[in-house]
Amino acid sequence: MNVIVTALAAAIAAAFVSIPLVRHRYGAAAMASAQNELARQGVRTTALRENGMRFDASGHEWAAPAAIATVLFTVAGVNLADVEWAPALNLVVFALVLAGNGVIVYSNATAAKSVRAAFLRKNDPELMRVDVPVLLKAAEAGFPEWTWTLQTIRNVVVFGAATLGILVVLFG
């Protein structure tokens, strides 16, 4: 059981760092695409940076996945060491992974709404007229087409491995 749980934790850890690696590599191209879209809409191209919007893997976009991966590799090590409290740790961590990834998926699904709300809070007439869905679509175009396949695979791995990990601990 420990080897299976170790492999599942390692797979989730790798999945968590996959998207930040892509964002690190292609984020500048996504930002350039978004800035071009802002210019097309007649909005200053500095608006995104002025408001803390980035498409690379800076700040929490890298720190959170790296921290989660570190925790998961620690869980993997605890399981390999066959520590007696490993099953309880596994249940807690895998449950938190499921909940956390649910929040991430929700956040991604509601990104346009969140960005629109953030722009409205700024009370900046220029930002208020940004067509946010078009802006985000332009940013997405800065990433390779396979990014969305990777994102789907990432979510399948995270949700699937965490669920399987819980089942293995409970019934294995």
PDB file of N, CA and C in Angstrom, residues 2 12 29 39 61 78 81 145 168:
ATOM      1  N   ASN A   2       1.956   1.251   0.765  1.00  0.00           N
ATOM      2  CA  ASN A   2       2.797   2.441   0.869  1.00  0.00           C
ATOM      3  C   ASN A   2       3.395   2.857  -0.463  1.00  0.00           C
ATOM      4  N   ILE A  12       0.758  13.495  -8.138  1.00  0.00           N
ATOM      5  CA  ILE A  12       0.048  14.742  -7.865  1.00  0.00           C
ATOM      6  C   ILE A  12       1.045  15.901  -7.774  1.00  0.00           C
ATOM      7  N   ALA A  29       4.748  35.493 -23.730  1.00  0.00           N
ATOM      8  CA  ALA A  29       3.996  35.517 -24.991  1.00  0.00           C
ATOM      9  C   ALA A  29       2.513  35.755 -24.721  1.00  0.00           C
ATOM     10  N   ALA A  39      -4.541  47.047 -26.544  1.00  0.00           N
ATOM     11  CA  ALA A  39      -4.308  48.121 -27.514  1.00  0.00           C
ATOM     12  C   ALA A  39      -5.420  48.128 -28.566  1.00  0.00           C
ATOM     13  N   GLU A  61       1.672  32.114  -8.111  1.00  0.00           N
ATOM     14  CA  GLU A  61       1.464  31.198  -9.235  1.00  0.00           C
ATOM     15  C   GLU A  61       2.542  30.114  -9.265  1.00  0.00           C
ATOM     16  N   VAL A  78       7.236   9.956   3.908  1.00  0.00           N
ATOM     17  CA  VAL A  78       6.662   9.377   5.135  1.00  0.00           C
ATOM     18  C   VAL A  78       6.119   7.984   4.850  1.00  0.00           C
ATOM     19  N   ALA A  81       8.918   5.542   4.437  1.00  0.00           N
ATOM     20  CA  ALA A  81       9.512   5.244   5.745  1.00  0.00           C
ATOM     21  C   ALA A  81       8.594   4.379   6.595  1.00  0.00           C
ATOM     22  N   GLU A 145      -1.089  25.277 -27.998  1.00  0.00           N
ATOM     23  CA  GLU A 145      -2.399  24.615 -27.998  1.00  0.00           C
ATOM     24  C   GLU A 145      -2.448  23.432 -27.030  1.00  0.00           C
ATOM     25  N   VAL A 168      -7.394   3.808  -1.298  1.00  0.00           N
ATOM     26  CA  VAL A 168      -6.352   2.839  -0.932  1.00  0.00           C
ATOM     27  C   VAL A 168      -6.134   2.857   0.579  1.00  0.00           C
TER      28      VAL A 168
END
